[in-house]
Short mmCIF file of C-alpha atoms in Angstrom, two decimals:
data_model
loop_
_atom_site.label_atom_id
_atom_site.label_comp_id
_atom_site.label_asym_id
_atom_site.label_seq_id
_atom_site.Cartn_x
_atom_site.Cartn_y
_atom_site.Cartn_z
CA MET A 1 29.91 66.00 114.46
CA SER A 2 30.18 69.53 113.14
CA ILE A 3 28.82 68.39 109.75
CA ALA A 4 25.98 66.54 111.46
CA ALA A 5 25.17 69.57 113.55
CA VAL A 6 25.05 71.71 110.47
CA LEU A 7 22.80 69.19 108.65
CA PHE A 8 20.34 68.77 111.51
CA THR A 9 20.18 72.37 112.73
CA PRO A 10 16.46 73.24 112.73
CA SER A 11 15.45 76.01 110.40
CA PRO A 12 12.22 77.66 111.62
CA PRO A 13 11.26 79.36 108.36
CA SER A 14 11.46 76.13 106.28
CA PHE A 15 10.00 73.56 108.76
CA SER A 16 7.48 75.44 110.87
CA PRO A 17 4.64 75.38 108.27
CA ILE A 18 4.60 71.54 108.26
CA THR A 19 4.92 70.91 111.98
CA PRO A 20 2.56 67.95 112.55
CA LYS A 21 1.07 69.38 115.74
CA SER A 22 0.56 72.88 114.41
CA PRO A 23 -3.14 73.79 114.35
CA THR A 24 -2.71 75.48 110.97
CA THR A 25 -2.75 72.07 109.26
CA PHE A 26 -6.30 71.20 110.31
CA PRO A 27 -8.05 73.77 108.08
CA LEU A 28 -6.08 72.30 105.15
CA HIS A 29 -7.41 68.79 105.86
CA LEU A 30 -10.93 70.10 106.35
CA HIS A 31 -10.75 71.96 103.05
CA LEU A 32 -9.66 68.83 101.17
CA ARG A 33 -12.39 66.75 102.73
CA LEU A 34 -15.19 69.09 101.76
CA SER A 35 -14.00 69.90 98.26
CA SER A 36 -14.92 67.90 95.16
CA SER A 37 -13.23 64.55 94.70
CA SER A 38 -10.10 65.66 92.87
CA THR A 39 -7.78 62.78 92.08
CA SER A 40 -4.77 65.07 91.76
CA LEU A 41 -5.22 66.36 95.28
CA ARG A 42 -5.70 62.89 96.68
CA HIS A 43 -2.49 61.51 95.23
CA THR A 44 -0.28 64.50 95.89
CA ARG A 45 -1.35 64.95 99.51
CA PRO A 46 -3.13 61.85 100.89
CA SER A 47 -5.27 62.62 103.89
CA PRO A 48 -7.02 60.22 106.23
CA PHE A 49 -9.98 62.60 106.34
CA LEU A 50 -10.31 62.50 102.55
CA ALA A 51 -9.93 58.73 102.37
CA PHE A 52 -12.66 58.24 104.95
CA SER A 53 -15.08 60.67 103.31
CA ALA A 54 -14.56 59.04 99.88
CA GLY A 55 -15.35 55.60 101.23
CA GLY A 56 -11.91 54.13 100.51
CA ASP A 57 -11.55 53.15 96.86
CA GLY A 58 -9.09 50.41 97.36
CA GLY A 59 -5.51 50.85 98.43
CA ASP A 60 -4.66 54.55 98.56
CA ILE A 61 -4.34 54.40 102.28
CA THR A 62 -5.08 51.87 104.99
CA ASN A 63 -7.83 53.12 107.24
CA ASN A 64 -9.12 51.79 110.52
CA ASN A 65 -11.39 49.25 108.80
CA ASN A 66 -8.53 47.75 106.79
CA ASN A 67 -10.33 48.39 103.51
CA SER A 68 -7.30 48.09 101.27
CA GLY A 69 -6.80 46.06 98.15
CA GLY A 70 -10.01 46.95 96.31
CA GLY A 71 -12.61 45.72 98.81
CA GLY A 72 -15.91 47.46 99.26
CA GLY A 73 -15.41 48.01 102.97
CA ASP A 74 -17.42 46.89 105.97
CA ASP A 75 -21.03 47.85 106.36
CA ASP A 76 -22.78 48.69 109.59
CA ASN A 77 -23.23 45.02 110.42
CA GLY A 78 -19.59 44.19 109.91
CA LYS A 79 -20.19 42.28 106.66
CA HIS A 80 -17.54 42.56 104.00
CA GLY A 81 -18.50 44.06 100.65
CA SER A 82 -18.26 41.98 97.52
CA GLY A 83 -15.47 44.13 96.12
CA GLY A 84 -16.38 44.75 92.48
CA ASP A 85 -19.90 46.13 92.98
CA GLU A 86 -18.83 48.26 95.95
CA ASN A 87 -15.90 49.72 94.03
CA ALA A 88 -18.11 50.38 90.99
CA GLY A 89 -20.60 52.20 93.22
CA ASP A 90 -17.86 54.36 94.74
CA LYS A 91 -16.48 55.12 91.28
CA ASN A 92 -19.91 56.05 89.94
CA ARG A 93 -20.52 58.35 92.91
CA LYS A 94 -17.17 60.10 92.52
CA GLU A 95 -17.63 60.58 88.77
CA ALA A 96 -21.10 62.02 89.28
CA MET A 97 -19.93 64.40 92.01
CA ILE A 98 -17.03 65.60 89.85
CA VAL A 99 -19.41 66.34 86.95
CA LEU A 100 -21.75 68.21 89.28
CA ALA A 101 -18.87 70.20 90.80
CA GLU A 102 -17.60 71.20 87.36
CA ALA A 103 -21.10 72.34 86.42
CA GLY A 104 -21.50 74.25 89.69
CA ARG A 105 -24.44 72.09 90.72
CA SER A 106 -25.28 70.10 93.83
CA THR A 107 -27.40 67.01 94.38
CA GLU A 108 -30.06 69.19 96.01
CA SER A 109 -30.68 70.87 92.65
CA LEU A 110 -31.42 67.53 90.95
CA PRO A 111 -34.67 65.54 90.91
CA LYS A 112 -35.03 63.42 94.02
CA ASP A 113 -34.88 60.09 92.20
CA LEU A 114 -31.71 61.07 90.35
CA ALA A 115 -30.05 62.40 93.52
CA ALA A 116 -30.92 59.17 95.36
CA ALA A 117 -29.43 57.11 92.53
CA ILE A 118 -26.21 59.16 92.73
CA GLN A 119 -25.93 58.64 96.49
CA ALA A 120 -26.52 54.91 95.98
CA GLY A 121 -23.69 54.77 93.41
CA ARG A 122 -25.96 53.55 90.60
CA ILE A 123 -25.38 56.48 88.21
CA PRO A 124 -22.01 57.13 86.49
CA GLY A 125 -20.81 60.56 85.50
CA SER A 126 -21.76 60.08 81.83
CA VAL A 127 -25.45 59.89 82.77
CA ILE A 128 -25.19 63.13 84.76
CA GLU A 129 -23.51 64.83 81.79
CA ARG A 130 -26.38 63.71 79.57
CA PHE A 131 -28.94 64.96 82.09
CA LEU A 132 -27.29 68.39 82.32
CA GLY A 133 -27.19 68.58 78.53
CA LEU A 134 -30.84 67.65 78.11
CA GLU A 135 -31.87 70.06 80.85
CA LYS A 136 -30.71 73.01 78.75
CA SER A 137 -33.77 72.52 76.55
CA GLY A 138 -37.00 73.75 78.08
CA PHE A 139 -39.05 71.05 76.36
CA MET A 140 -36.68 68.29 77.50
CA ARG A 141 -36.67 69.68 81.02
CA TRP A 142 -40.47 69.54 81.06
CA LEU A 143 -40.53 66.05 79.55
CA MET A 144 -38.07 64.71 82.12
CA GLN A 145 -40.57 65.48 84.84
CA PHE A 146 -42.17 62.18 83.81
CA GLY A 147 -40.14 59.28 85.16
CA GLY A 148 -40.57 56.98 82.18
CA PHE A 149 -39.35 59.56 79.68
CA LYS A 150 -36.48 60.61 81.95
CA GLU A 151 -35.21 57.04 82.31
CA ARG A 152 -35.27 56.54 78.54
CA LEU A 153 -33.75 59.90 77.61
CA LEU A 154 -30.88 59.35 80.04
CA ALA A 155 -30.17 56.01 78.39
CA ASP A 156 -30.55 57.34 74.82
CA ASP A 157 -30.65 61.02 73.93
CA LEU A 158 -32.11 60.07 70.52
CA PHE A 159 -35.13 58.40 72.08
CA LEU A 160 -37.58 61.13 71.02
CA ALA A 161 -36.14 61.12 67.50
CA LYS A 162 -36.74 57.37 67.31
CA VAL A 163 -40.32 57.83 68.52
CA ALA A 164 -40.86 60.43 65.78
CA MET A 165 -39.28 58.12 63.21
CA GLU A 166 -41.43 55.16 64.18
CA CYS A 167 -44.69 57.11 64.34
CA GLY A 168 -43.94 58.96 61.10
CA VAL A 169 -43.14 55.75 59.26
CA GLY A 170 -46.19 54.13 60.84
CA ILE A 171 -48.50 56.91 59.61
CA PHE A 172 -47.11 56.67 56.09
CA THR A 173 -47.15 52.88 55.81
CA LYS A 174 -50.57 52.50 57.45
CA THR A 175 -52.09 55.16 55.21
CA ALA A 176 -50.52 53.52 52.16
CA ALA A 177 -51.90 50.15 53.24
CA GLU A 178 -55.36 51.64 53.75
CA TYR A 179 -55.26 53.21 50.30
CA GLU A 180 -54.10 49.96 48.73
CA ARG A 181 -56.97 48.09 50.35
CA ARG A 182 -59.70 50.66 49.65
CA ARG A 183 -58.54 52.28 46.40
CA GLU A 184 -61.49 54.23 44.95
CA ASN A 185 -63.33 54.14 48.31
CA PHE A 186 -60.39 55.66 50.19
CA PHE A 187 -61.73 59.22 50.34
CA ASN A 188 -65.28 58.02 50.93
CA GLU A 189 -64.10 56.11 54.01
CA LEU A 190 -61.70 58.66 55.49
CA GLU A 191 -63.25 58.35 58.94
CA ILE A 192 -62.43 54.63 59.00
CA VAL A 193 -58.93 55.31 57.71
CA PHE A 194 -58.40 57.95 60.38
CA ALA A 195 -59.45 55.59 63.18
CA ASP A 196 -57.16 52.83 61.91
CA VAL A 197 -54.19 55.17 61.55
CA VAL A 198 -54.63 56.66 65.04
CA MET A 199 -54.68 53.22 66.67
CA ALA A 200 -51.65 52.17 64.61
CA VAL A 201 -49.71 55.23 65.79
CA ILE A 202 -50.56 54.46 69.43
CA ALA A 203 -49.30 50.91 68.95
CA ASP A 204 -46.13 52.18 67.22
CA PHE A 205 -45.43 54.55 70.11
CA MET A 206 -45.74 51.75 72.66
CA LEU A 207 -43.49 49.54 70.52
CA VAL A 208 -40.74 52.14 70.84
CA TYR A 209 -41.46 53.14 74.44
CA LEU A 210 -41.69 49.79 76.21
CA PRO A 211 -38.61 47.96 74.81
CA ALA A 212 -36.36 51.04 74.96
CA PRO A 213 -33.21 50.77 77.15
CA THR A 214 -33.49 52.73 80.39
CA VAL A 215 -31.45 54.09 83.28
CA SER A 216 -33.36 52.74 86.25
CA LEU A 217 -34.29 55.43 88.78
CA ARG A 218 -37.13 53.53 90.40
CA PRO A 219 -37.27 53.53 94.21
CA PRO A 220 -36.70 50.21 96.01
CA LEU A 221 -39.64 47.88 96.39
CA ALA A 222 -41.35 47.48 99.72
CA VAL A 223 -40.06 44.68 101.91
CA SER A 224 -43.49 43.06 101.83
CA ALA A 225 -43.45 42.74 98.02
CA GLY A 226 -43.88 39.24 96.67
CA ALA A 227 -41.17 37.15 95.02
CA ILE A 228 -42.63 37.60 91.53
CA SER A 229 -42.81 41.38 91.91
CA LYS A 230 -39.21 41.49 93.15
CA PHE A 231 -38.04 39.35 90.24
CA PHE A 232 -39.67 41.46 87.52
CA TYR A 233 -38.56 44.63 89.34
CA SER A 234 -34.94 43.49 88.96
CA CYS A 235 -35.34 42.83 85.22
CA PRO A 236 -34.16 45.42 82.68
CA ASP A 237 -36.62 47.15 80.39
CA ASN A 238 -34.72 45.85 77.37
CA ALA A 239 -33.48 42.28 77.45
CA PHE A 240 -30.33 43.13 75.49
CA GLN A 241 -29.45 46.55 76.90
CA ILE A 242 -25.95 47.30 78.19
CA ALA A 243 -25.82 47.34 81.98
CA LEU A 244 -24.37 50.41 83.69
CA PRO A 245 -21.14 50.02 85.71
CA GLY A 246 -21.90 48.31 88.99
CA THR A 247 -25.04 46.68 87.59
CA SER A 248 -25.42 43.26 86.02
CA TYR A 249 -28.31 41.18 84.71
CA SER A 250 -28.54 37.42 84.71
CA LEU A 251 -29.85 35.40 81.78
CA LEU A 252 -33.04 34.72 83.71
CA GLN A 253 -33.57 38.44 84.32
CA ARG A 254 -33.14 39.19 80.62
CA VAL A 255 -35.65 36.47 79.76
CA GLY A 256 -37.97 38.04 82.33
CA ALA A 257 -37.68 41.35 80.47
CA VAL A 258 -38.99 39.69 77.31
CA MET A 259 -41.89 38.13 79.22
CA ARG A 260 -42.81 41.36 81.04
CA ASN A 261 -42.76 43.48 77.88
CA GLY A 262 -44.60 40.75 76.01
CA ALA A 263 -47.45 40.89 78.54
CA LYS A 264 -47.62 44.68 78.27
CA LEU A 265 -47.59 44.62 74.47
CA PHE A 266 -50.30 41.96 74.41
CA ALA A 267 -52.51 44.27 76.46
CA VAL A 268 -51.64 47.25 74.24
CA GLY A 269 -52.18 45.34 71.00
CA THR A 270 -55.45 43.77 72.10
CA THR A 271 -56.84 47.05 73.45
CA SER A 272 -55.82 49.13 70.43
CA SER A 273 -57.25 46.55 68.05
CA LEU A 274 -60.48 46.33 70.03
CA VAL A 275 -60.93 50.09 69.88
CA GLY A 276 -59.84 50.31 66.25
CA THR A 277 -62.03 47.51 64.95
CA ALA A 278 -65.00 48.65 67.04
CA VAL A 279 -64.73 52.17 65.66
CA THR A 280 -64.27 50.82 62.15
CA ASN A 281 -67.34 48.62 62.42
CA ALA A 282 -69.35 51.51 63.84
CA PHE A 283 -68.48 53.65 60.82
CA ILE A 284 -69.28 50.77 58.45
CA ASN A 285 -72.68 50.19 60.02
CA ALA A 286 -73.46 53.89 59.97
CA ARG A 287 -72.60 54.02 56.28
CA LYS A 288 -74.81 51.02 55.60
CA VAL A 289 -77.76 52.81 57.14
CA VAL A 290 -77.21 55.86 54.95
CA ASP A 291 -76.21 54.02 51.76
CA ASN A 292 -77.64 50.53 51.20
CA SER A 293 -75.22 49.85 48.37
CA ALA A 294 -72.34 49.91 50.87
CA ALA A 295 -73.66 46.80 52.61
CA VAL A 296 -72.18 44.54 49.94
CA GLU A 297 -68.99 46.51 49.38
CA VAL A 298 -67.79 46.73 53.01
CA GLU A 299 -68.14 43.97 55.61
CA ASN A 300 -67.68 44.18 59.37
CA VAL A 301 -64.34 43.16 60.84
CA PRO A 302 -64.43 40.35 63.46
CA ILE A 303 -63.56 42.26 66.62
CA LEU A 304 -62.60 39.65 69.21
CA SER A 305 -60.58 37.28 67.03
CA THR A 306 -58.77 40.13 65.28
CA SER A 307 -57.94 41.86 68.57
CA VAL A 308 -56.60 38.77 70.32
CA ALA A 309 -54.61 37.77 67.24
CA TYR A 310 -53.08 41.24 67.03
CA GLY A 311 -52.24 41.18 70.74
CA VAL A 312 -50.44 37.86 70.36
CA TYR A 313 -48.59 39.17 67.31
CA MET A 314 -47.35 42.23 69.19
CA ALA A 315 -46.38 40.17 72.27
CA VAL A 316 -44.26 37.76 70.23
CA SER A 317 -43.13 39.11 66.86
CA SER A 318 -43.14 42.85 67.55
CA ASN A 319 -41.73 42.41 71.05
CA LEU A 320 -38.73 40.36 69.94
CA ARG A 321 -38.01 42.49 66.87
CA TYR A 322 -38.05 45.77 68.77
CA GLN A 323 -36.06 44.34 71.68
CA LEU A 324 -33.34 43.28 69.23
CA LEU A 325 -33.55 46.54 67.32
CA ALA A 326 -33.15 48.81 70.37
CA GLY A 327 -30.81 46.68 72.49
CA VAL A 328 -28.53 45.05 69.92
CA ILE A 329 -28.59 46.87 66.58
CA GLU A 330 -28.84 50.42 67.93
CA GLN A 331 -27.24 50.37 71.39
CA ARG A 332 -24.54 47.75 70.84
CA ILE A 333 -23.68 48.23 67.15
CA LEU A 334 -24.72 51.59 65.71
CA GLU A 335 -24.21 53.77 68.79
CA PRO A 336 -20.55 52.73 69.41
CA LEU A 337 -19.73 53.15 65.71
CA LEU A 338 -21.49 56.46 65.08
CA HIS A 339 -21.76 58.11 68.51
CA GLN A 340 -19.68 61.08 67.29
CA HIS A 341 -21.83 61.51 64.17
CA LYS A 342 -25.36 62.09 65.43
CA LEU A 343 -26.78 62.99 62.03
CA MET A 344 -25.45 59.82 60.44
CA LEU A 345 -26.60 57.79 63.43
CA SER A 346 -30.11 59.23 63.15
CA ALA A 347 -30.25 58.52 59.42
CA THR A 348 -29.07 54.95 59.93
CA CYS A 349 -31.60 54.37 62.71
CA PHE A 350 -34.33 55.74 60.44
CA ALA A 351 -33.37 53.32 57.66
CA VAL A 352 -33.20 50.36 60.04
CA ARG A 353 -36.54 51.18 61.68
CA THR A 354 -38.21 51.65 58.29
CA GLY A 355 -36.98 48.22 57.25
CA ASN A 356 -38.21 46.75 60.52
CA THR A 357 -41.67 48.28 59.99
CA PHE A 358 -41.83 46.87 56.47
CA LEU A 359 -40.76 43.45 57.75
CA GLY A 360 -43.42 43.64 60.45
CA SER A 361 -46.09 44.37 57.83
CA LEU A 362 -45.08 41.32 55.82
CA LEU A 363 -45.02 39.11 58.92
CA TRP A 364 -48.45 40.37 59.99
CA VAL A 365 -49.97 39.40 56.61
CA ASP A 366 -48.47 35.92 56.85
CA TYR A 367 -49.58 35.57 60.46
CA ALA A 368 -53.11 36.80 59.70
CA ARG A 369 -53.42 34.23 56.94
CA LEU A 370 -52.02 31.52 59.20
CA VAL A 371 -54.58 32.11 61.97
CA GLY A 372 -57.41 32.50 59.46
CA ILE A 373 -58.28 36.19 59.84
CA GLN A 374 -57.54 37.16 56.24
CA LYS A 375 -59.08 33.95 54.94
CA ALA A 376 -62.27 34.76 56.82
CA HIS A 377 -62.34 38.19 55.19
CA GLU A 378 -61.82 36.74 51.74
CA GLU A 379 -64.62 34.23 52.26
CA ASN A 380 -66.97 36.96 53.47
CA THR A 381 -66.14 39.08 50.43
CA ALA A 382 -66.72 36.14 48.08
CA ALA A 383 -70.02 35.40 49.76
#
């Protein structure tokens, strides 16, 4: 009894700070709840306040909703979450908030669409790190004011470099092709060459822009939207892009991405070809008026057939090639291998895109002959 009395004699200095009913403990819990989601604090001193504010990530502590064992928790209607998606959303939100806390930023300082995506758990911490890095550049910060560029830069920080590569290669190859076709008349027909090259650059830009992988920041569709709109809204921008944690795409959605981009590229190809061929023919006719000898040397280009054929070519051949290039070769193969060597990655992407442009030129010649466009030109020249 004397030993027991000694062992259980209360010691005020050592036990009073952790008395459960002491009011001094409540500021500690409040501090942990409002601070950034630190995993070390959570595991060393679990708190029901912290577990509730974090949404319960599966098993740290059993709360009043019994959300243990990895479940997503109950929603307002009492429906159970699916588990994996809910946990991925919680994890994304925590990672993003940790990155923001380390950078001394808050969600209020971010663009509204990005802040909403963080609150919805659709954006992991790696995307926020990329955003904060891009924001250090004044030009990038200005460019990210446009939603389409922001979504593509957050998915690939080399997106602008790839646009420059594609347009630069396009200018060179198109100019070389124009010179090969015109030879001694090249400098006499510079206005025609300029019009063709400008339209080719516009098409090259759209070929990089539309099939590029994106981080979706689009707001939800209206409830009244039709089934077709909802389906294509759920499709990725690139059929082969890697889905972010908590997001998945079905095979049908990936096929829908090919169809949606194909329709856009058909419109871009047809429009650019219509403008290009119309301008070309206008210059040819103006030259014929000034110089009668040019009437035999240069013939008008068939506008409608050429434009529709080019639109179909871009919707099928160019669409599939650039989808594979951006989603498989670059994002799934080159980026994981060379992500720590940006210079080597850029050089490899340049080589691959140059080869793709050359392949596209060869395929276009074969396709033009197949549908009869080049044959029609040859017959007109012979006549």
